[in-house]
mmCIF file of C-alpha atoms in Angstrom:
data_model
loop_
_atom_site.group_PDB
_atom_site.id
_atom_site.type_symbol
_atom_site.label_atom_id
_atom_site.label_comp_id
_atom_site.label_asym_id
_atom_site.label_seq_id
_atom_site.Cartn_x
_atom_site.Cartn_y
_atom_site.Cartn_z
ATOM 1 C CA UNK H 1103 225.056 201.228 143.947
ATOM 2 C CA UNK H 1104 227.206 204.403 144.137
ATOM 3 C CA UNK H 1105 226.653 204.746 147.995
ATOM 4 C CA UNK H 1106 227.255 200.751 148.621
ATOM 5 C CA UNK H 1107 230.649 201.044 146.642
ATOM 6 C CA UNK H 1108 231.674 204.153 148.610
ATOM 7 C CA UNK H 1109 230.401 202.674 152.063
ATOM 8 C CA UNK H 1110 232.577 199.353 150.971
ATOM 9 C CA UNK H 1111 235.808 201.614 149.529
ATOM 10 C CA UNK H 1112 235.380 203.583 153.363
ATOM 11 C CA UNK H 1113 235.202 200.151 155.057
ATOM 12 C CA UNK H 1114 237.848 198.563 153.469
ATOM 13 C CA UNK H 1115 240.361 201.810 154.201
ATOM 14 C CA UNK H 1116 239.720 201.720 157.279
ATOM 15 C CA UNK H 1117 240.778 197.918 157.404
ATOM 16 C CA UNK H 1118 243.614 198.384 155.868
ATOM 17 C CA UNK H 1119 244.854 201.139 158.400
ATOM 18 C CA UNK H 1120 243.532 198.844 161.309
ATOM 19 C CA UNK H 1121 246.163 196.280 159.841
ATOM 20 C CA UNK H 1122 248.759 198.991 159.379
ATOM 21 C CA UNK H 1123 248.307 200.428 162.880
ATOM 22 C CA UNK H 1124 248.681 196.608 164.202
ATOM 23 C CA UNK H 1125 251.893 195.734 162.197
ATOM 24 C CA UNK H 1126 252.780 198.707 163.492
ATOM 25 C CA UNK H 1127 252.683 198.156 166.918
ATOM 26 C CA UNK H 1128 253.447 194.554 166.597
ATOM 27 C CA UNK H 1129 256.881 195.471 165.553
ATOM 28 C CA UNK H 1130 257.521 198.210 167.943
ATOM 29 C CA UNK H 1131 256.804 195.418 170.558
ATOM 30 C CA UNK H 1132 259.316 193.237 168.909
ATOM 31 C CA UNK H 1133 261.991 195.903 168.320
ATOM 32 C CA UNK H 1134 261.527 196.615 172.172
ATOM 33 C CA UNK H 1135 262.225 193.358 173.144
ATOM 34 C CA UNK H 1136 265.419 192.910 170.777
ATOM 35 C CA UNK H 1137 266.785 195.891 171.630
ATOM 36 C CA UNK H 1138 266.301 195.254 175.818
ATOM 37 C CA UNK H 1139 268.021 191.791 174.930
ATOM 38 C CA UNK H 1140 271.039 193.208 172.238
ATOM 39 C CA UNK H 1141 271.398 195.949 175.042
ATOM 40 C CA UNK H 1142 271.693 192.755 177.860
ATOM 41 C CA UNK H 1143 274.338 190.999 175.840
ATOM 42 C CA UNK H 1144 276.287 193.878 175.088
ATOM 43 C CA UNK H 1145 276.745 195.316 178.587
ATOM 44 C CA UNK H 1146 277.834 191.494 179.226
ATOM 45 C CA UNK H 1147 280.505 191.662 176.720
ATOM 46 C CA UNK H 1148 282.247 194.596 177.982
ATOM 47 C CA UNK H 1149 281.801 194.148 181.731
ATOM 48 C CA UNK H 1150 283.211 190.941 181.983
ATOM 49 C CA UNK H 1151 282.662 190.293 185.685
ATOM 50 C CA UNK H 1152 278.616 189.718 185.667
ATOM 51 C CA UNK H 1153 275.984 191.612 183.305
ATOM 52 C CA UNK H 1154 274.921 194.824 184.053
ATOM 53 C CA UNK H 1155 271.832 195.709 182.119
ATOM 54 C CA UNK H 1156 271.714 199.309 180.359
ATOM 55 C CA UNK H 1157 267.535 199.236 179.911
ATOM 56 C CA UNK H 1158 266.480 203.012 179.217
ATOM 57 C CA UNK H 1159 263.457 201.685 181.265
ATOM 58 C CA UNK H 1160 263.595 203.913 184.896
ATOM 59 C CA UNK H 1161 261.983 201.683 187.131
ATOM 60 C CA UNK H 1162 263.254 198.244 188.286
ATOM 61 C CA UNK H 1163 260.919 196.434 186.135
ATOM 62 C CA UNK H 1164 261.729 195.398 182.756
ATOM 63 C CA UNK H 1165 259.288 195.577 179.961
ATOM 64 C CA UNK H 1166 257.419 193.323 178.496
ATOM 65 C CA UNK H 1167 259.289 191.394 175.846
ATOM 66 C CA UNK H 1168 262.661 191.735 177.821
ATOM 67 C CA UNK H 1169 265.108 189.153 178.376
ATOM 68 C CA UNK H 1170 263.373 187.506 181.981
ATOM 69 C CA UNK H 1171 267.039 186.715 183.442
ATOM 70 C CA UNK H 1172 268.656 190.501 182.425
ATOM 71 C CA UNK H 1173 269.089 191.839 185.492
ATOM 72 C CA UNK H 1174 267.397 195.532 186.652
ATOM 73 C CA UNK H 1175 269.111 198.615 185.196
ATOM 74 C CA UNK H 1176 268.860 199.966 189.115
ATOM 75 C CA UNK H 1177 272.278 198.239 189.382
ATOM 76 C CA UNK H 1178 274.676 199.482 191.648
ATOM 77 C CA UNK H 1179 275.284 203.153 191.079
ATOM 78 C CA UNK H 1180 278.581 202.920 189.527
ATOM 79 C CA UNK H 1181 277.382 200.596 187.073
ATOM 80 C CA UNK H 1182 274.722 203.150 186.180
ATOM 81 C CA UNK H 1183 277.428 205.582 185.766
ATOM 82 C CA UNK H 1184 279.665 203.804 183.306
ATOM 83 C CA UNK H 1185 276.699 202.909 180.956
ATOM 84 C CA UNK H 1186 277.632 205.556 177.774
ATOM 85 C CA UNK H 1187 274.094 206.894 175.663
ATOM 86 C CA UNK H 1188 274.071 204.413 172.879
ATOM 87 C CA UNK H 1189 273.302 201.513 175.256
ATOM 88 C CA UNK H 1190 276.890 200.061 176.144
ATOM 89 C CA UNK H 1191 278.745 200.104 179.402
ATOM 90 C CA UNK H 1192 282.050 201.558 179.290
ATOM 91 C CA UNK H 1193 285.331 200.291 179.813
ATOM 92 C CA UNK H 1194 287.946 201.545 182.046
ATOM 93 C CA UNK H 1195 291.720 201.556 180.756
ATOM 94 C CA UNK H 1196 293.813 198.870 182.037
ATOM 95 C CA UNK H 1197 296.654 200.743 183.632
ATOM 96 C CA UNK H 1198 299.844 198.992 183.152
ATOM 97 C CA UNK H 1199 302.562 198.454 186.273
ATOM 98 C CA UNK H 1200 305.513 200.639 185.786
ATOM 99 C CA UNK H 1201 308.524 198.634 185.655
ATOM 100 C CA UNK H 1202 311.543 200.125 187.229
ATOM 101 C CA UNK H 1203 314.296 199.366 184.972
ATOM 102 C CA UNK H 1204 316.676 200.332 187.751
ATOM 103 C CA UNK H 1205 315.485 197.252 190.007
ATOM 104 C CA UNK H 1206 315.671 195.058 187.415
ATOM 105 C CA UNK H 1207 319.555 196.044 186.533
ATOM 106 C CA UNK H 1208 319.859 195.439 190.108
ATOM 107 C CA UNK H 1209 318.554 192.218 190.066
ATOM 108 C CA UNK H 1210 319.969 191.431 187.188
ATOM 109 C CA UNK H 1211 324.170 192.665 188.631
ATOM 110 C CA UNK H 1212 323.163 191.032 192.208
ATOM 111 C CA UNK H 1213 323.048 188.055 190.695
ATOM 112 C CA UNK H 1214 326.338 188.020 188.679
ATOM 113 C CA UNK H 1215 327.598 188.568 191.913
ATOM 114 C CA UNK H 1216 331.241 190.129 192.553
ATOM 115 C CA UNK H 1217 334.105 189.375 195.168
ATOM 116 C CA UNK H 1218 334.028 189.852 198.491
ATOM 117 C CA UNK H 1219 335.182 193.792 198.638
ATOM 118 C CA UNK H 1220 335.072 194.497 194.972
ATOM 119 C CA UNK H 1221 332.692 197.221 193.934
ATOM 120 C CA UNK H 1222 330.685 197.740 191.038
ATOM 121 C CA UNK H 1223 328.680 199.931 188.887
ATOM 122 C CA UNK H 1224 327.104 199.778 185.696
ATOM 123 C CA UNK H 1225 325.095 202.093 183.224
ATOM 124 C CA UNK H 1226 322.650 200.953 180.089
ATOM 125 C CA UNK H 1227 321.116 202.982 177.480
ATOM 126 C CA UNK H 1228 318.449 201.010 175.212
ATOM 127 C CA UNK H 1229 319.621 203.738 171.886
ATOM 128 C CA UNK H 1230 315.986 202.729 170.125
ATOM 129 C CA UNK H 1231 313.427 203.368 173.493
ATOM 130 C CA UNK H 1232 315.741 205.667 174.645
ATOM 131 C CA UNK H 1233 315.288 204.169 178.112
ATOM 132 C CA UNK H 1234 318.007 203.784 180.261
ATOM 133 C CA UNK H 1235 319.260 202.064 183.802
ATOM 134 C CA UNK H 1236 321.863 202.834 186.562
ATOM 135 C CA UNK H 1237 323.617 200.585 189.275
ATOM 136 C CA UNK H 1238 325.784 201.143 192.059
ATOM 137 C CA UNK H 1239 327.419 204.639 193.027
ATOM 138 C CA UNK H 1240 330.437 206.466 193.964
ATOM 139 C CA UNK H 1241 333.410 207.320 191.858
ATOM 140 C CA UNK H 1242 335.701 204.585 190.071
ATOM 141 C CA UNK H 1243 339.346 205.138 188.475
ATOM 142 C CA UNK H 1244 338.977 205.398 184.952
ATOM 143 C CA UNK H 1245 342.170 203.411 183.927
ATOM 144 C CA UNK H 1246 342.380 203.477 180.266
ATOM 145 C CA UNK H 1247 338.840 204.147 179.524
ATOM 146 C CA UNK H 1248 339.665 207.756 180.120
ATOM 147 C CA UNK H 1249 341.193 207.772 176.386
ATOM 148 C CA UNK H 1250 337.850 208.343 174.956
ATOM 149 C CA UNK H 1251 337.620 211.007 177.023
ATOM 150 C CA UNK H 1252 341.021 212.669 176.189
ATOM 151 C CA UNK H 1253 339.998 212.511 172.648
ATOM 152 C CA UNK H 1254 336.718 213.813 172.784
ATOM 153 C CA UNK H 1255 338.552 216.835 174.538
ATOM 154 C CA UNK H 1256 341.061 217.146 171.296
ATOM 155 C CA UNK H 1257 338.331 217.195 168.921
ATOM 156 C CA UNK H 1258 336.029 219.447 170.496
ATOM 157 C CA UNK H 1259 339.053 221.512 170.984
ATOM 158 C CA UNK H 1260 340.190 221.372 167.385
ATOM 159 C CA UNK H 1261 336.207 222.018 166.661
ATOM 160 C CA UNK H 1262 336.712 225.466 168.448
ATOM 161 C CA UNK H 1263 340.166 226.219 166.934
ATOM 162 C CA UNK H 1264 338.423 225.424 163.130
ATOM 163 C CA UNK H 1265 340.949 223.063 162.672
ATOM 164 C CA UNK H 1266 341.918 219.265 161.898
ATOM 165 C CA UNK H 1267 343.619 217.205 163.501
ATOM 166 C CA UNK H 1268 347.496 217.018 162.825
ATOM 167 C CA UNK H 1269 349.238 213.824 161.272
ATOM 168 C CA UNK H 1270 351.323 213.483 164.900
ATOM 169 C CA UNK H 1271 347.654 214.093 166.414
ATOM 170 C CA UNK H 1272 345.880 211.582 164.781
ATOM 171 C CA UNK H 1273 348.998 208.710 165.054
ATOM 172 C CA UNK H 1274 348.832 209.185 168.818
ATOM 173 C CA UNK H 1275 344.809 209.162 168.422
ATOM 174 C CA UNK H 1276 345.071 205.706 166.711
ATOM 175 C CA UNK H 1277 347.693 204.301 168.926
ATOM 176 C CA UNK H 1278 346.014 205.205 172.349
ATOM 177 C CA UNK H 1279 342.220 203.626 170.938
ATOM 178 C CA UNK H 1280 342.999 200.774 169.262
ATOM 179 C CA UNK H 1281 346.014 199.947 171.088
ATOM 180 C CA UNK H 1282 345.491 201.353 174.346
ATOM 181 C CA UNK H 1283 349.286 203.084 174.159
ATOM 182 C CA UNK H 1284 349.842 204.880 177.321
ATOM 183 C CA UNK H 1285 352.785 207.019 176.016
ATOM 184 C CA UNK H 1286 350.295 208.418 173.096
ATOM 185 C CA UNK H 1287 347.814 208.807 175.508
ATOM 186 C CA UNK H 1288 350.210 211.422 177.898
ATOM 187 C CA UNK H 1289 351.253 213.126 174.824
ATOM 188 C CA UNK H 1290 347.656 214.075 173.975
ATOM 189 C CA UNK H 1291 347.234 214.539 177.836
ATOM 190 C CA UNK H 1292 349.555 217.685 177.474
ATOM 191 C CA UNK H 1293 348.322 218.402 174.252
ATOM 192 C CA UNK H 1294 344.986 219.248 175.815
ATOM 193 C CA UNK H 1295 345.766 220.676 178.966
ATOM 194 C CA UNK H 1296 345.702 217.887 181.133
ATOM 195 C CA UNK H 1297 343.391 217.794 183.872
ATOM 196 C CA UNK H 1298 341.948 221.653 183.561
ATOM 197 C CA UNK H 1299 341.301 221.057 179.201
ATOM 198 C CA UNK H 1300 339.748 217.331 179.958
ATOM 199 C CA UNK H 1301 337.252 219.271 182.741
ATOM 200 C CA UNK H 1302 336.389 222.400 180.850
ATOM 201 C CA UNK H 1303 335.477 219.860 177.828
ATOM 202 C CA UNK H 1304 333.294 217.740 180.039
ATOM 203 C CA UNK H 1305 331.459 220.755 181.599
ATOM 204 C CA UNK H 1306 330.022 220.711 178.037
ATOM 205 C CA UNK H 1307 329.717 217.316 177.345
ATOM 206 C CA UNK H 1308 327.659 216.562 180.229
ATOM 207 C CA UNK H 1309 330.394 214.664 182.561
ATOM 208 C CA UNK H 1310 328.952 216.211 185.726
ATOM 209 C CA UNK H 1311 330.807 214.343 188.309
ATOM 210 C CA UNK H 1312 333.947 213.343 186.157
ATOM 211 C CA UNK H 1313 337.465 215.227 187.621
ATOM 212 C CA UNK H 1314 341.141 214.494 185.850
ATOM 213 C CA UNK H 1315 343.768 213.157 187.831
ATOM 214 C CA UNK H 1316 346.336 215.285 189.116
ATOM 215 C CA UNK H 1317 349.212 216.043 186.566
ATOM 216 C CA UNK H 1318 350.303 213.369 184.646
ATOM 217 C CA UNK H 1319 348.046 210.569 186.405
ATOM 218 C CA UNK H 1320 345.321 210.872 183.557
ATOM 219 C CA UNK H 1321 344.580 206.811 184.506
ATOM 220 C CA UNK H 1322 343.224 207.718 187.609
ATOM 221 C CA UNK H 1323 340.892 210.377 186.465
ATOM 222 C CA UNK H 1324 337.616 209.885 188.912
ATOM 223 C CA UNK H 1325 334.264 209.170 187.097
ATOM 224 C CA UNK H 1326 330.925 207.022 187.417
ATOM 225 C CA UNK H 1327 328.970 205.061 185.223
ATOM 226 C CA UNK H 1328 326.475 207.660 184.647
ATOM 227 C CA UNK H 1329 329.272 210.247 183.347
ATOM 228 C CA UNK H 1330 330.518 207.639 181.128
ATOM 229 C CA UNK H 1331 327.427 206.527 179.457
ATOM 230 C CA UNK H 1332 326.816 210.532 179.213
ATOM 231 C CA UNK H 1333 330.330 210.438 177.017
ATOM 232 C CA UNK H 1334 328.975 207.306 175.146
ATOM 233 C CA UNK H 1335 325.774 209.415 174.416
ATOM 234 C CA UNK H 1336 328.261 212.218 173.235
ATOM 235 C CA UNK H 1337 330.294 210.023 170.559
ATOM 236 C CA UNK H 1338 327.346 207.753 169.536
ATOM 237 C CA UNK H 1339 324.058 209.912 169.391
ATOM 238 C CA UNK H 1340 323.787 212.800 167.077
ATOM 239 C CA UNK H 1341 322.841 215.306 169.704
ATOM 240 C CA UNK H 1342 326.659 215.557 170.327
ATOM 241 C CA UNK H 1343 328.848 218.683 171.312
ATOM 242 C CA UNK H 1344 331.054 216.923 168.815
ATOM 243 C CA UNK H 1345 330.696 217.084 164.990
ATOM 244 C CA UNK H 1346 329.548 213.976 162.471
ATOM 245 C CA UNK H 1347 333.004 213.981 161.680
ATOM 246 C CA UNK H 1348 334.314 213.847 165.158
ATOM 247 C CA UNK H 1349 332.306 211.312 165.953
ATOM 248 C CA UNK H 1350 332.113 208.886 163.009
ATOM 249 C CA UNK H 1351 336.749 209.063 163.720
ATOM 250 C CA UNK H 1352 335.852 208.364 167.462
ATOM 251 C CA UNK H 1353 333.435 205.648 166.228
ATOM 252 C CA UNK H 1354 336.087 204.489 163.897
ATOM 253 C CA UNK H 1355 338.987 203.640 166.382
ATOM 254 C CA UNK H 1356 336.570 202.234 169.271
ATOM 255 C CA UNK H 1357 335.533 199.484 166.501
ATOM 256 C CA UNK H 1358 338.918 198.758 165.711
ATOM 257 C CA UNK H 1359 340.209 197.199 169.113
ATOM 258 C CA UNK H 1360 343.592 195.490 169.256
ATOM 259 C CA UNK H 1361 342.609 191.469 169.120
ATOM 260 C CA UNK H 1362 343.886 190.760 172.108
ATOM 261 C CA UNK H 1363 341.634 193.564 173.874
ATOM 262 C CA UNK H 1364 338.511 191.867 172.348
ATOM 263 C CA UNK H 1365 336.616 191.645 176.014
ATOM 264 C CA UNK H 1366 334.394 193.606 178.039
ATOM 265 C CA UNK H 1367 331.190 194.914 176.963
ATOM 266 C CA UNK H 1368 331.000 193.477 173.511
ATOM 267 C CA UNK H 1369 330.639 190.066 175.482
ATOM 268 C CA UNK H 1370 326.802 191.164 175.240
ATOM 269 C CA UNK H 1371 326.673 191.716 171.428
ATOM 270 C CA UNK H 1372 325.192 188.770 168.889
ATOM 271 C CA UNK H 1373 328.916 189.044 166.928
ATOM 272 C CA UNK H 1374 331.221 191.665 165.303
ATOM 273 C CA UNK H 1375 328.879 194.895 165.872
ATOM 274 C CA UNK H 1376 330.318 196.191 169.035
ATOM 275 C CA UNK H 1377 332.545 199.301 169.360
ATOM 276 C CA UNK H 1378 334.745 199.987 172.724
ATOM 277 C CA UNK H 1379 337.031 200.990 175.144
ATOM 278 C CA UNK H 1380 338.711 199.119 177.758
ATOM 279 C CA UNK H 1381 340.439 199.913 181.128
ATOM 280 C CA UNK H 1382 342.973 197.549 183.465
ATOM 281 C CA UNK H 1383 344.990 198.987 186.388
ATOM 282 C CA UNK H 1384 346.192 197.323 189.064
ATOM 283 C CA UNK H 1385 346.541 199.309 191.983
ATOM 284 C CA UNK H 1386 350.259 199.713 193.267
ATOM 285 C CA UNK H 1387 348.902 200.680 197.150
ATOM 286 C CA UNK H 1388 346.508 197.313 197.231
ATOM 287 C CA UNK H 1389 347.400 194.938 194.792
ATOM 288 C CA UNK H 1390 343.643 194.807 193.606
ATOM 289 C CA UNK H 1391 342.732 195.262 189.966
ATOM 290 C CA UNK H 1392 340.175 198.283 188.692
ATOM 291 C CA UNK H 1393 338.295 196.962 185.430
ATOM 292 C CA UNK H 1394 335.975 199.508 182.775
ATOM 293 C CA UNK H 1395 334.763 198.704 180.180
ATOM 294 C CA UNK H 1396 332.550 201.185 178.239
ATOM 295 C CA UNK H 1397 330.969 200.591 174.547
ATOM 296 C CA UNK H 1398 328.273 199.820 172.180
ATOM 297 C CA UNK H 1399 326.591 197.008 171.073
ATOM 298 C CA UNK H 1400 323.907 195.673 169.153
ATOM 299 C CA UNK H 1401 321.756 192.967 170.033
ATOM 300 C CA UNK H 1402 319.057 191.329 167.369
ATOM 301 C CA UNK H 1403 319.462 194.276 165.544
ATOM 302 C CA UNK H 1404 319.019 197.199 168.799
ATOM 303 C CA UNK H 1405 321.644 199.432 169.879
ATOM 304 C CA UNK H 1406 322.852 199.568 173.487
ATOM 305 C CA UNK H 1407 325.453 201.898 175.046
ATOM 306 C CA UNK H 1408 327.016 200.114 178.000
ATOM 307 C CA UNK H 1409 329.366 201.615 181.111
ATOM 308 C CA UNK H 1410 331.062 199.191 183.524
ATOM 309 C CA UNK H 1411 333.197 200.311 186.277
ATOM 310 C CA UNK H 1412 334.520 197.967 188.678
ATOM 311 C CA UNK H 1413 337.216 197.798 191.584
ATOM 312 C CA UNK H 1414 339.136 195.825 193.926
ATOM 313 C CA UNK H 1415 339.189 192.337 192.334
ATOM 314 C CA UNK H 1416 341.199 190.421 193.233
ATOM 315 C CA UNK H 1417 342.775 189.625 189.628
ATOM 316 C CA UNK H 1418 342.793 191.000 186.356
ATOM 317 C CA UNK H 1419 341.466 187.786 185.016
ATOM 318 C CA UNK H 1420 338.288 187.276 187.272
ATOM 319 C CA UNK H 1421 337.665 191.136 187.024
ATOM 320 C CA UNK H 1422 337.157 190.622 183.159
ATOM 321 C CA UNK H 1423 335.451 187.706 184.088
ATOM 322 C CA UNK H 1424 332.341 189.468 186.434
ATOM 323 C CA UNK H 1425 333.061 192.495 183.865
ATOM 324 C CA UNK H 1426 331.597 190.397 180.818
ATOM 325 C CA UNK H 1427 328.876 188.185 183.117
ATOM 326 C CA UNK H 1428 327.675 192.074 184.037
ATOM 327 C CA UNK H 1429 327.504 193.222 180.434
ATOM 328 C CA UNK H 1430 325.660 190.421 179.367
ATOM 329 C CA UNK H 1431 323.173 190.433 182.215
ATOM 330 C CA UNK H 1432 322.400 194.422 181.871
ATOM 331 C CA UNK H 1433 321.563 193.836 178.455
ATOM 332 C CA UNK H 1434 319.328 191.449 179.130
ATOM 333 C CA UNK H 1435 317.473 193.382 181.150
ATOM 334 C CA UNK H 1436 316.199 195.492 177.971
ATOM 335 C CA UNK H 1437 316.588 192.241 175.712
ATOM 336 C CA UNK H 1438 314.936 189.657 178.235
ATOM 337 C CA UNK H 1439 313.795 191.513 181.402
ATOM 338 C CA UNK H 1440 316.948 190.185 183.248
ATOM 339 C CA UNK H 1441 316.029 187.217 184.750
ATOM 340 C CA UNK H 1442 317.429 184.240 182.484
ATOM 341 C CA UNK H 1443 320.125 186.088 181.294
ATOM 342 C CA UNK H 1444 321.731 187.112 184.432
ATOM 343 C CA UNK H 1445 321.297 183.451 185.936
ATOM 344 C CA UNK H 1446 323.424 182.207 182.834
ATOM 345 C CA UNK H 1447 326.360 185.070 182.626
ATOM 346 C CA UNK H 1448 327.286 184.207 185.991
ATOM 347 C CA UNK H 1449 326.964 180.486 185.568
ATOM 348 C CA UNK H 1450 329.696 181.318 182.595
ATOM 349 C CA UNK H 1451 331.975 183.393 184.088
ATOM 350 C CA UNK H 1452 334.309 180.929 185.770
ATOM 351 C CA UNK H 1453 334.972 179.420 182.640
ATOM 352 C CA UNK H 1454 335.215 183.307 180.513
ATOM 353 C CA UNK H 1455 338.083 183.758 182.908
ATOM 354 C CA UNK H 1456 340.171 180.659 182.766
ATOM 355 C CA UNK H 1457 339.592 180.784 179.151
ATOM 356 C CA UNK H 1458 340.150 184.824 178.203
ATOM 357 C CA UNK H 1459 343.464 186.268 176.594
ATOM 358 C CA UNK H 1460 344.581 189.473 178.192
ATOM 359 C CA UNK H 1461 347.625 192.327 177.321
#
C-alpha cells in the first residue's frame, strides 16, 4: 500500500510539473507573439510614413506567432538605426523655418508704399520677445524728435553732476515734449552743450551713428531708425544709462502730447496707451516735408517701441498719412505676421490724411 501511494504521489508530481512546464511555455509563446505585434504597432505610430518593425529577431524571418503583414526588422539601415532599446523607433525633431522678421517688415513697409522720391525707414522692438526688426538705411533729419534726445542728454548730465533738475529746466523740459516748443528746446540746446554734450551723451547711450547739427540747427541733427529705437530702449527699458527717475519724467512728458500732435506711431496702439515724440520740417532748399515719429505702444496688452523716419514727401499731410499706415503695418508684423495688416493701413491712409489735424 505504502509503495502504491508513493509510486501514485511521484506520478502525480510529475504531472503536475508536466502541466506547469506547458503553461509555461504556452505563455511564453503568447507573450512572444504580443510583444512582436505591440512592437509592430508602435513603430507605426511614431514613424508615420509606413511601419518599420523593431523585432529583436536577427534574421529576416519573423517568429512564429508574429503579426504575418509586420514587415522584416532588416529594414532599411536607417530605420534600424533610429529603433531606441525598449522596442520603439525614434523620432527626429521637427526643425522649425526661421522667420526673418526683417523681410517681413519689408514686406509689410513695401506695401504701404511711399511717394515717388520719398524715403523711408522704420525700426520695431517687440518689448515682451525682445525681438526686433529694421527697414531702410541711411541717415534722416531728426526734426523735432531730437527733443528726446536733448533731454536724455540733461538728465544724464544732471545724473553725473548729482543734481535735479532746475524749475527753469524742467518748464523748458515740459514745453519742448508735450508741446514741441522750439524756443525751449534751443535753450536746453545750450544748456547741454549743443552738438558736442548731445554726442558725448549718445556715445553712452548707444546712438552709434547719431551726430548733432551744427550750432544752433539741433532740428537737423542726423540719425537712423536703429539709433532711435536704441534711445527708445534707453528711456523705456530698465537697462538704461538713465535713472528710474529719469526715465519714469521722460516717460511722463512723451504720454502727455499736445492734442493736436496726437498722430504718428500711436496710430498702431488699441487706444490711450501710447507714449511719443513727433517730428515735422519742411525743408527750406526743396520744399519737401521730413516726418519722425518715434514712441511706444501697446497692442492687446504687448509693448512695442516704434522709430519712423521719413523724407521728401511731398506734404506734411500725406507724410503723416504713410507715417501712421507704416506704424500700423510694422506692428503687425509682430501682432499678425504683416500680411493683413499692411494691406489695410495703406488702404486707410488716403482717408488718415484728408481727415488728420496738424500744428
Amino acid at each position: 500500500m505504502e509503495s502504491f501511494r508513493a509510486a501514485r504521489s511521484l506520478r502525480s508530481g510529475l504531472s503536475r510539473r508536466r502541466s506547469l512546464m506547458y503553461t509555461a511555455l504556452a505563455s511564453v509563446a503568447i507573450l512572444g507573439g504580443t510583444a512582436a505585434g505591440t512592437v509592430y504597432v508602435k513603430a507605426q505610430a511614431h514613424s508615420g510614413a509606413g511601419a518599420v518593425s523593431s523585432s529583436a529577431t536577427p534574421s529576416g524571418s519573423m517568429p512564429s506567432g508574429s503579426m504575418p503583414d509586420a514587415p522584416s526588422a532588416s529594414a532599411s539601415p536607417s530605420a534600424a538605426a533610429s529603433a531606441s532599446t525598449d522596442g520603439e523607433t525614434s523620432v527626429e525633431p521637427v526643425v522649425e523655418p526661421t522667420v526673418d522678421l526683417d523681410d517681413l517688415l519689408a514686406d509689410a513697409l513695401e506695401s504701404v508704399g511711399v511717394e515717388a522720391g520719398a524715403e523711408l525707414s522704420a525700426a520695431v522692438l517687440d518689448l515682451d520677445s525682445g525681438e526686433s526688426a529694421s527697414y531702410g538705411e541711411g541717415a534722416f533729419d531728426t526734426a523735432s524728435i531730437v527733443k528726446v534726445d536733448i533731454l536724455a542728454t540733461l538728465l544724464l548730465q544732471a545724473q553725473d553732476a548729482d543734481r535735479h533738475l532746475t524749475a527753469q529746466e524742467k518748464s523748458y523740459a515740459t514745453s519742448m515734449i508735450e508741446n514741441s516748443d522750439n524756443a525751449s528746446a534751443s535753450a536746453l540746446w545750450r544748456i547741454i552743450g549743443k552738438a558736442d554734450g548731445l554726442d558725448a551723451a549718445n556715445e553712452r547711450l548707444g546712438l552709434t551713428d547719431t551726430e548733432g547739427g551744427d550750432d544752433m540747427l539741433w532740428g537737423l541733427t542726423q540719425t537712423t531708425a536703429a539709433d532711435q529705437l536704441a534711445l527708445l530702449q534707453q528711456v523705456f527699458v530698465d537697462d538704461s544709462q538713465l535713472s528710474e527717475a529719469s526715465r519714469t519724467y521722460v516717460q511722463g512728458l512723451m504720454g502727455q502730447i499736445a492734442v493736436d500732435q496726437h498722430w504718428g506711431v500711436s496710430a498702431a496702439a488699441d487706444g490711450s496707451a501710447w507714449a511719443l515724440k513727433n517730428g515735422w520740417l519742411a525743408r527750406s532748399t526743396t520744399g519737401l516735408w521730413d516726418i519722425n515719429s518715434i514712441g511706444r505702444v501697446t497692442v492687446d496688452g504687448h509693448g512695442y517701441l516704434v522709430a519712423l523716419l521719413s523724407k521728401g514727401n511731398s506734404t506734411q499731410a500725406k507724410g503723416i498719412a504713410r507715417a501712421e499706415a507704416a506704424a500700423k503695418a510694422a506692428v503687425s508684423v509682430f501682432t499678425e505676421g504683416g500680411a493683413s495688416a499692411s494691406t489695410s493701413a495703406s488702404a486707410s491712409a488716403s482717408a488718415t490724411a484728408s481727415a488728420a489735424v496738424f500744428k
